[in-house]
Short mmCIF file of C-alpha atoms and ligand atoms in Angstrom, two decimals:
data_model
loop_
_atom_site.label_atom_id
_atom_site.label_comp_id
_atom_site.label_asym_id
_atom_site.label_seq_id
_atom_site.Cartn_x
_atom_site.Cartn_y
_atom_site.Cartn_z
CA UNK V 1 -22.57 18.77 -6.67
CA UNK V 2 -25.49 17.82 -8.96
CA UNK V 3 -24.59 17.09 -12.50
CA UNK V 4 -26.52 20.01 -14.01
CA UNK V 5 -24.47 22.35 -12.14
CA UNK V 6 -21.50 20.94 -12.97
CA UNK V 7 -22.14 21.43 -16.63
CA UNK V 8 -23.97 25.41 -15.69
CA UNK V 9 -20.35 25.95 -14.23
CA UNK V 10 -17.90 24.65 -16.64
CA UNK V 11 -19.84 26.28 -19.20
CA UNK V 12 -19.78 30.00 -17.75
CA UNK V 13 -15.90 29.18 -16.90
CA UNK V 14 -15.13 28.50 -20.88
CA UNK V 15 -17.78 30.92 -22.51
CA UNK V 16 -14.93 33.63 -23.11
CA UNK V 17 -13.27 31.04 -24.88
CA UNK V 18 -16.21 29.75 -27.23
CA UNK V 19 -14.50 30.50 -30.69
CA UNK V 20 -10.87 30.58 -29.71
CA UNK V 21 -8.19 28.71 -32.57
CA UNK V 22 -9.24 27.86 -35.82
CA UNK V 23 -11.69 25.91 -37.88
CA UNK V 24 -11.00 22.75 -39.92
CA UNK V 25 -10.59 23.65 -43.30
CA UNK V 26 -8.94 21.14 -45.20
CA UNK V 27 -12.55 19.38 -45.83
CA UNK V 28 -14.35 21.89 -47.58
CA UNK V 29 -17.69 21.30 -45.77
CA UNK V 30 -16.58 21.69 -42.07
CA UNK V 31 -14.58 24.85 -42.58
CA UNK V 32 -18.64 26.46 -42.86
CA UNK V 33 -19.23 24.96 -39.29
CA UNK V 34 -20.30 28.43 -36.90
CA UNK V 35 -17.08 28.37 -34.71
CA UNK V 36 -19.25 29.90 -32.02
CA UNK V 37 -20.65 26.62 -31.02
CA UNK V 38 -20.55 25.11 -27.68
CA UNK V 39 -22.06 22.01 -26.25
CA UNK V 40 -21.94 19.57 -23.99
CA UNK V 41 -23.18 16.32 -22.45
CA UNK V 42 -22.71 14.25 -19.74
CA UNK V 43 -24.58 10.78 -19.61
CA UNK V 44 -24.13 8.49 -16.16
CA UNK V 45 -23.46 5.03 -16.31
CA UNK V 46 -27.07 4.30 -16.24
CA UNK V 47 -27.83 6.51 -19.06
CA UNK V 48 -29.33 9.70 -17.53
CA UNK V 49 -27.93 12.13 -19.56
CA UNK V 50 -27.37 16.05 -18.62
CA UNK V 51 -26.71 18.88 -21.54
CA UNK V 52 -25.82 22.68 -21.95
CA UNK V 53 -25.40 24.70 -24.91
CA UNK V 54 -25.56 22.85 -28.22
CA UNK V 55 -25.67 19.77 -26.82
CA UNK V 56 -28.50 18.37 -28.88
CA UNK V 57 -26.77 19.63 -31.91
CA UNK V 58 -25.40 17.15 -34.64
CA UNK V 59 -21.84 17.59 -35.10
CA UNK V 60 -19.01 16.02 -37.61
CA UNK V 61 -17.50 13.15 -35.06
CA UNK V 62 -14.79 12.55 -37.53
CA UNK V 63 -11.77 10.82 -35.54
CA UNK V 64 -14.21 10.50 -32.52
CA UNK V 65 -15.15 7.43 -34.68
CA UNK V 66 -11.95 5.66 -34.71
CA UNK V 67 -12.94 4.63 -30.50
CA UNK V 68 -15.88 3.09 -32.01
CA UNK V 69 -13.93 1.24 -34.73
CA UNK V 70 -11.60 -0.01 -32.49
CA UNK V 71 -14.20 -1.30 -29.97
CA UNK V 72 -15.75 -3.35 -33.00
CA UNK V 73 -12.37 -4.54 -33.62
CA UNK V 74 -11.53 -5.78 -30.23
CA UNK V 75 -15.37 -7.19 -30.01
CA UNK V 76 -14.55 -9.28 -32.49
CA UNK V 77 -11.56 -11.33 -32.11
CA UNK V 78 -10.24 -9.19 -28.68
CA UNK V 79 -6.29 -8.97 -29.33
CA UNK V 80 -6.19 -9.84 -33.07
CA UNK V 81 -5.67 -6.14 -34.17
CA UNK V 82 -2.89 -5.30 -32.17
CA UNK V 83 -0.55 -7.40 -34.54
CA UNK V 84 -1.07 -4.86 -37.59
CA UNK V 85 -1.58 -1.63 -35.41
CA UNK V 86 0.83 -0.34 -32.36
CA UNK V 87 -0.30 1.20 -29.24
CA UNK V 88 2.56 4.20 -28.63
CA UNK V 89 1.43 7.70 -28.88
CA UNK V 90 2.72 8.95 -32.36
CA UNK V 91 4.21 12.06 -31.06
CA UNK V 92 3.40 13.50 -34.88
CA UNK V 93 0.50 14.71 -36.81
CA UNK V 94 -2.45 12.23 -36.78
CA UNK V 95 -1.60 12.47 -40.94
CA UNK V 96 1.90 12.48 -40.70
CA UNK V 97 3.59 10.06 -43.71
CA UNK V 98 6.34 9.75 -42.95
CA UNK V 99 6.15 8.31 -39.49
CA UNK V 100 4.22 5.84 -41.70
CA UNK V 101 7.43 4.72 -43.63
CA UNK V 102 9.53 4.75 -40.99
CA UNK V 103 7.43 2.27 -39.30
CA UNK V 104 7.52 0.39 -42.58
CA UNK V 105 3.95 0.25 -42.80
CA UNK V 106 2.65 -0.53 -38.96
CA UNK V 107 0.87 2.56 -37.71
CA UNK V 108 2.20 3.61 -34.39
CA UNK V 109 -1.78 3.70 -32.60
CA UNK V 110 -5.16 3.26 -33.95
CA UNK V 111 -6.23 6.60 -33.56
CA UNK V 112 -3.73 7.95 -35.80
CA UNK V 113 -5.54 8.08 -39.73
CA UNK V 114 -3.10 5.28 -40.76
CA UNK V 115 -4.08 3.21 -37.58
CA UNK V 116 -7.84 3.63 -38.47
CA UNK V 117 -7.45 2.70 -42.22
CA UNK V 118 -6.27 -0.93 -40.97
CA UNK V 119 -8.35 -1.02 -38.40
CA UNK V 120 -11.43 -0.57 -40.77
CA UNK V 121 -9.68 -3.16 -43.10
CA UNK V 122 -10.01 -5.62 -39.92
CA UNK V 123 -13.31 -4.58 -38.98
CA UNK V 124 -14.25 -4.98 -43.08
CA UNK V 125 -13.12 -8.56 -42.85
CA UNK V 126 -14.86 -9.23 -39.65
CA UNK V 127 -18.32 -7.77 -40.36
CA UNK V 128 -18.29 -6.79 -44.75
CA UNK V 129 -19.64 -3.21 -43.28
CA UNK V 130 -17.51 -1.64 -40.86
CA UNK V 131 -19.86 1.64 -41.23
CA UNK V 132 -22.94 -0.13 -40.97
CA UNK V 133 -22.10 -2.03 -37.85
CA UNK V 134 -20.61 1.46 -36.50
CA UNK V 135 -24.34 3.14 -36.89
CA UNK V 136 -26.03 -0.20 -35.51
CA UNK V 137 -23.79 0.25 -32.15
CA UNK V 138 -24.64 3.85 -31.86
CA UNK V 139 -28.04 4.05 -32.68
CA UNK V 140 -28.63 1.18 -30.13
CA UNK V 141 -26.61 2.53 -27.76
CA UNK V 142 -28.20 5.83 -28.00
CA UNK V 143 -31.47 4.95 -28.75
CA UNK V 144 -31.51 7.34 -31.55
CA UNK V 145 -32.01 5.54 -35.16
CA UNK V 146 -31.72 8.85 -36.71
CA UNK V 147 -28.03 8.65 -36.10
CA UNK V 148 -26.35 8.53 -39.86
CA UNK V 149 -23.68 9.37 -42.44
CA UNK V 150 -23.42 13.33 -43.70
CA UNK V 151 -23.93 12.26 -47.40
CA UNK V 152 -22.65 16.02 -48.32
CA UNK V 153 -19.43 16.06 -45.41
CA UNK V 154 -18.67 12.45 -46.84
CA UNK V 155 -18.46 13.37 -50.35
CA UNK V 156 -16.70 16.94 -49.34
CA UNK V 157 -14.03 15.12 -47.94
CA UNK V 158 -14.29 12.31 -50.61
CA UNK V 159 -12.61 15.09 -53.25
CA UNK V 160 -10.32 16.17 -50.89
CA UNK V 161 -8.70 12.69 -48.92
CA UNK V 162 -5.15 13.19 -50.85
CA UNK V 163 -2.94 12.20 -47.84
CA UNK V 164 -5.36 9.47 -46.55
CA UNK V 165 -5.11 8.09 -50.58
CA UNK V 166 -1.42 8.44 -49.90
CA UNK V 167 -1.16 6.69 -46.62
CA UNK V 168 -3.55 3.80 -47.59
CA UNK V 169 -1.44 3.44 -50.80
CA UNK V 170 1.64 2.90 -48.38
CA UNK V 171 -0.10 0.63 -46.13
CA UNK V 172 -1.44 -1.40 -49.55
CA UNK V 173 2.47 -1.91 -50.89
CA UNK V 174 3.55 -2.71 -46.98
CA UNK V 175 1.34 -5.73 -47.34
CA UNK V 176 -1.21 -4.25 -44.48
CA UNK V 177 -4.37 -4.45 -46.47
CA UNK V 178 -6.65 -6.92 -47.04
CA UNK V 179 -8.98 -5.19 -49.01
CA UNK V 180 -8.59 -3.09 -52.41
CA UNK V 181 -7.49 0.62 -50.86
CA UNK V 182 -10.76 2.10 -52.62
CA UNK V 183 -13.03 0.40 -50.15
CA UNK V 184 -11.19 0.76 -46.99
CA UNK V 185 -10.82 4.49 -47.95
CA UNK V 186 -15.10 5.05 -48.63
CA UNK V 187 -15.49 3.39 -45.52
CA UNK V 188 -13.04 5.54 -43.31
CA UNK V 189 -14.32 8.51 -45.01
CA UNK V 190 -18.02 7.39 -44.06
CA UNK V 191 -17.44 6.46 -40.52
CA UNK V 192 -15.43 10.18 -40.01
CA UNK V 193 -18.78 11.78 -41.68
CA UNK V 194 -20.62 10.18 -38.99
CA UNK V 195 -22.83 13.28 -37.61
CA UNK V 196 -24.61 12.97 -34.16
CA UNK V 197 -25.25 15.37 -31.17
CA UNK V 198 -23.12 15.92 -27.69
CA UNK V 199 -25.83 13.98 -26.24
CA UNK V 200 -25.82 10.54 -28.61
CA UNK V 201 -22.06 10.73 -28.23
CA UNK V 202 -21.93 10.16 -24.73
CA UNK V 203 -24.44 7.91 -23.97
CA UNK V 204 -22.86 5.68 -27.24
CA UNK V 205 -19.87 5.06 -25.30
CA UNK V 206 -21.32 4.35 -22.24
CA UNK V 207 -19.88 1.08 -22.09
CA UNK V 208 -16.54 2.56 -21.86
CA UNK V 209 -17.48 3.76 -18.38
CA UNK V 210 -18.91 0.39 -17.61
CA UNK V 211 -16.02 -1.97 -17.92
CA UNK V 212 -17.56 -2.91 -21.40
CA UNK V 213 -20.89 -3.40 -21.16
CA UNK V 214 -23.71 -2.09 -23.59
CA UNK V 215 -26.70 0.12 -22.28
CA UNK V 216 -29.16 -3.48 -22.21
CA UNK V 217 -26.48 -4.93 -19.93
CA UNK V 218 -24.94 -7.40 -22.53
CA UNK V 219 -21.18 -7.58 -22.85
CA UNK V 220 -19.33 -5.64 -26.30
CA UNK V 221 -16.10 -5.59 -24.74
CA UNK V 222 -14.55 -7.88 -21.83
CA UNK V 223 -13.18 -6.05 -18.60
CA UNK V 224 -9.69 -6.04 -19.51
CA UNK V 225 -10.33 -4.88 -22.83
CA UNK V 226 -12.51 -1.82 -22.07
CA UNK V 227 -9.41 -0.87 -19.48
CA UNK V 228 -6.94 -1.17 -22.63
CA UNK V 229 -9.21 0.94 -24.83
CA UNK V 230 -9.38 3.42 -21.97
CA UNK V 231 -5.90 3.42 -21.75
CA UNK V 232 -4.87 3.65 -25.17
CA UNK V 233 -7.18 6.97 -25.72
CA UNK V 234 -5.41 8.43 -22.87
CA UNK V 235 -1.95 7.68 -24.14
CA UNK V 236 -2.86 8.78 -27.70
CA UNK V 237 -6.58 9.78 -27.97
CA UNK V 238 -5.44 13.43 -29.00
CA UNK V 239 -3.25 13.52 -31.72
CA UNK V 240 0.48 14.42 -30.18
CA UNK V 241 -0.60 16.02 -27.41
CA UNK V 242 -1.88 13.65 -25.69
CA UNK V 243 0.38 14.60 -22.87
CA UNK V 244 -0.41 18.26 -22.10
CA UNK V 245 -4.04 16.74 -22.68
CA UNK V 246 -3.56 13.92 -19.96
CA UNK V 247 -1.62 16.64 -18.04
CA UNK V 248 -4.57 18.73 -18.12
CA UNK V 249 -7.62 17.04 -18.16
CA UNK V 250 -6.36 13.63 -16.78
CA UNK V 251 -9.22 11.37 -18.56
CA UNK V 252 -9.38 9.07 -21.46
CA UNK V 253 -10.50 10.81 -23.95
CA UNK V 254 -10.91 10.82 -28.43
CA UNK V 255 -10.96 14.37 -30.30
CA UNK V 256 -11.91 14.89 -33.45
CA UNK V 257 -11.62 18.09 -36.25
CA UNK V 258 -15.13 18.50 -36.22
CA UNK V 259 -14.33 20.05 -32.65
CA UNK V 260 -15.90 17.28 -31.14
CA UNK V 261 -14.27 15.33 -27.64
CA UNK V 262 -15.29 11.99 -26.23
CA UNK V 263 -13.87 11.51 -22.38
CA UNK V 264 -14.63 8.35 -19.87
CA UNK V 265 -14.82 8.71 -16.20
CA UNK V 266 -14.57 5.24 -15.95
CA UNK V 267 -16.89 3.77 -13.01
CA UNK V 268 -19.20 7.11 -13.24
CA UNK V 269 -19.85 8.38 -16.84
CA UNK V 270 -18.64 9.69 -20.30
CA UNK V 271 -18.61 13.30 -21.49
CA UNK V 272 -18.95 14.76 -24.58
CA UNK V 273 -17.99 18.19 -25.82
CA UNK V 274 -18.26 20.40 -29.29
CA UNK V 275 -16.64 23.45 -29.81
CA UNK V 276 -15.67 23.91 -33.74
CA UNK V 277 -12.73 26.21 -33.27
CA UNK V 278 -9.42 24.03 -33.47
CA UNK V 279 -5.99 24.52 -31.72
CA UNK V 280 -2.46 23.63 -33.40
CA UNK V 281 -2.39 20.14 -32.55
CA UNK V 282 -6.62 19.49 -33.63
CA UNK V 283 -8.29 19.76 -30.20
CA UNK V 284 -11.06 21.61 -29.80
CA UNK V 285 -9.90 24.91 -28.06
CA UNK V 286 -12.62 25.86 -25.85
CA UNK V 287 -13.72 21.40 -25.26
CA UNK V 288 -10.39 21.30 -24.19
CA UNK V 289 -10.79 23.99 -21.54
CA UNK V 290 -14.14 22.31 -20.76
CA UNK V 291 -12.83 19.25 -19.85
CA UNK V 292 -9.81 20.96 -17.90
CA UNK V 293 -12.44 22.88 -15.91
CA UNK V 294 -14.61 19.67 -15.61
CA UNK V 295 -11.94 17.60 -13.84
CA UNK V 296 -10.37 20.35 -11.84
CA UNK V 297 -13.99 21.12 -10.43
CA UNK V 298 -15.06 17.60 -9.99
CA UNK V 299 -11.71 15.90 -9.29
CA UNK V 300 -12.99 13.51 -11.12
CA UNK V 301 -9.60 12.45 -13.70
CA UNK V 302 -8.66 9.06 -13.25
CA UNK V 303 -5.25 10.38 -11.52
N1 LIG D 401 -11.56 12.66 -41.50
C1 LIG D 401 -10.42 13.32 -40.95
C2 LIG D 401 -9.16 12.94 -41.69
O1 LIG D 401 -9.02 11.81 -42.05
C3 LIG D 401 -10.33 12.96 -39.50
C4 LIG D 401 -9.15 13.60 -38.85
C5 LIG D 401 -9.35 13.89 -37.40
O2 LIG D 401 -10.42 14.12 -36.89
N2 LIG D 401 -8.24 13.96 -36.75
O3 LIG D 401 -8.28 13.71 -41.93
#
């Protein structure tokens, strides 16, 4: 089946859905976001990208940026991070506290927010900029320099980032900061304002579908390592359901509250879907159903 009917169908399937759960609203500035959105990309491992809907259409990538801080991570020094950060799905709220304490201050996965604070304190200390070395991978990768920071979502959430404060503050007196909590926080907060359309989102993580190599053929992440990043967005890529997500769509895959969902087909492509409205767990409602449709028409999960 050609790509562009692929996308023609899954879209039709999941229209009655379009605006099903809720919308963020704990940041004031995405809670405005028209829940009847839908869009959605699909970019091959060469690059040739396919759309429908709103797939041109910057959305808030929000958590969806935590795969890219990782990856800068892991370019870096490869298995460094994985002594301040474990890789178990959390099984609680991406937000949660007190899973926090329990762990006495080692986030159970890098995709939960505590994860991604210390990951962006390792990526600070490898590269001074975690958020400008973000934008230089995705703009590259995209070949879009317009990607960029939502000065207004970034401050919006700035006035609102109690809980993040909180958890950073517990990391801080666990001794799992290297950085004053201030700058680790701006920089999360910036990297989650990130705003760029279904169509930069896919082809930016194209080398997630090619055993980690970048769009000009050089190498970001080794073999093994693109396989473990895979693998750890399956296992905990969305929030604590990561099961019923790997039960139903069967793909690694990132969500994020600006509705937003980043999946591999690794070997073939990566897909991208946006769909504002929000289910109980954070997923995108109707991207979810997308993605279920996508691999049940295609076949193509990784199971
Ligand atoms: N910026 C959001 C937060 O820190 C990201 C959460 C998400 O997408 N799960 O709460």
């Amino acid at each position: 089946m050609r790509y562009q009917t692929i996308l023609d169908t899954v879209r039709a399937e999941v229209s009655p859905l379009v605006g099903c759960g809720r919308v963020a609203d704990y940041i004031p500035a995405l809670a405005t976001v028209d829940p009847s959105r839908f869009g959605m990309a699909l970019a091959t491992a060469d690059g040739t990208v396919y759309g429908v809907g709103d797939w041109q259409t910057s959305l808030s990538i929000q958590s969806i940026s935590k795969v890219f801080s990782l990856a800068m991570a892991l370019s870096g020094d490869d298995e460094e991070i994985w002594r301040r950060v474990g890789r178990e799905p959390s099984g609680s709220p991406f937000n949660a506290l007190q899973q926090l304490e329990n762990d006495r201050g080692v986030p159970r996965n890098p995709f939960v927010n505590a994860g991604a604070l210390v990951v962006v304190d390792h990526v600070l200390a490898l590269t001074g900029d975690p958020t400008g070395a973000v934008l230089d991978l995705l703009r590259t990768e995209a070949d879009n320099p317009a990607i960029d920071v939502d000065r207004q979502l970034a401050k919006s959430e700035a006035g609102n980032r109690h809980r993040n404060a909180a958890l950073a503050h517990l990391l801080a007196d666990y001794g799992a900061l290297t950085h004053p909590v201030d700058v680790v926080l701006d920089q999360y907060t910036d990297l989650c304002a990130i705003a760029m359309s279904c169509r930069d989102l896919a082809r930016a993580a194209g080398f997630l579908a090619r055993h980690g190599l970048r769009a000009d053929g050089s190498r970001l992440l080794s073999r093994s390592t693109a396989k473990r990043l895979n693998a750890t967005m399956l296992t905990c890529g969305t929030y604590d359901s990561a099961g019923e997500f790997a039960y139903r769509v069967g793909l690694p895959a990132k969500s994020g509250v600006g509705g937003g969902i980043l999946a591999v087909v690794p070997n073939r492509c990566t897909v991208a879907v946006w769909s504002p409205g929000l289910d109980e767990s954070g997923n995108s409602c109707a991207g979810r159903a997308a993605l279920d449709a996508f691999t049940t028409l295609t076949g193509w999960s990784v199971f």
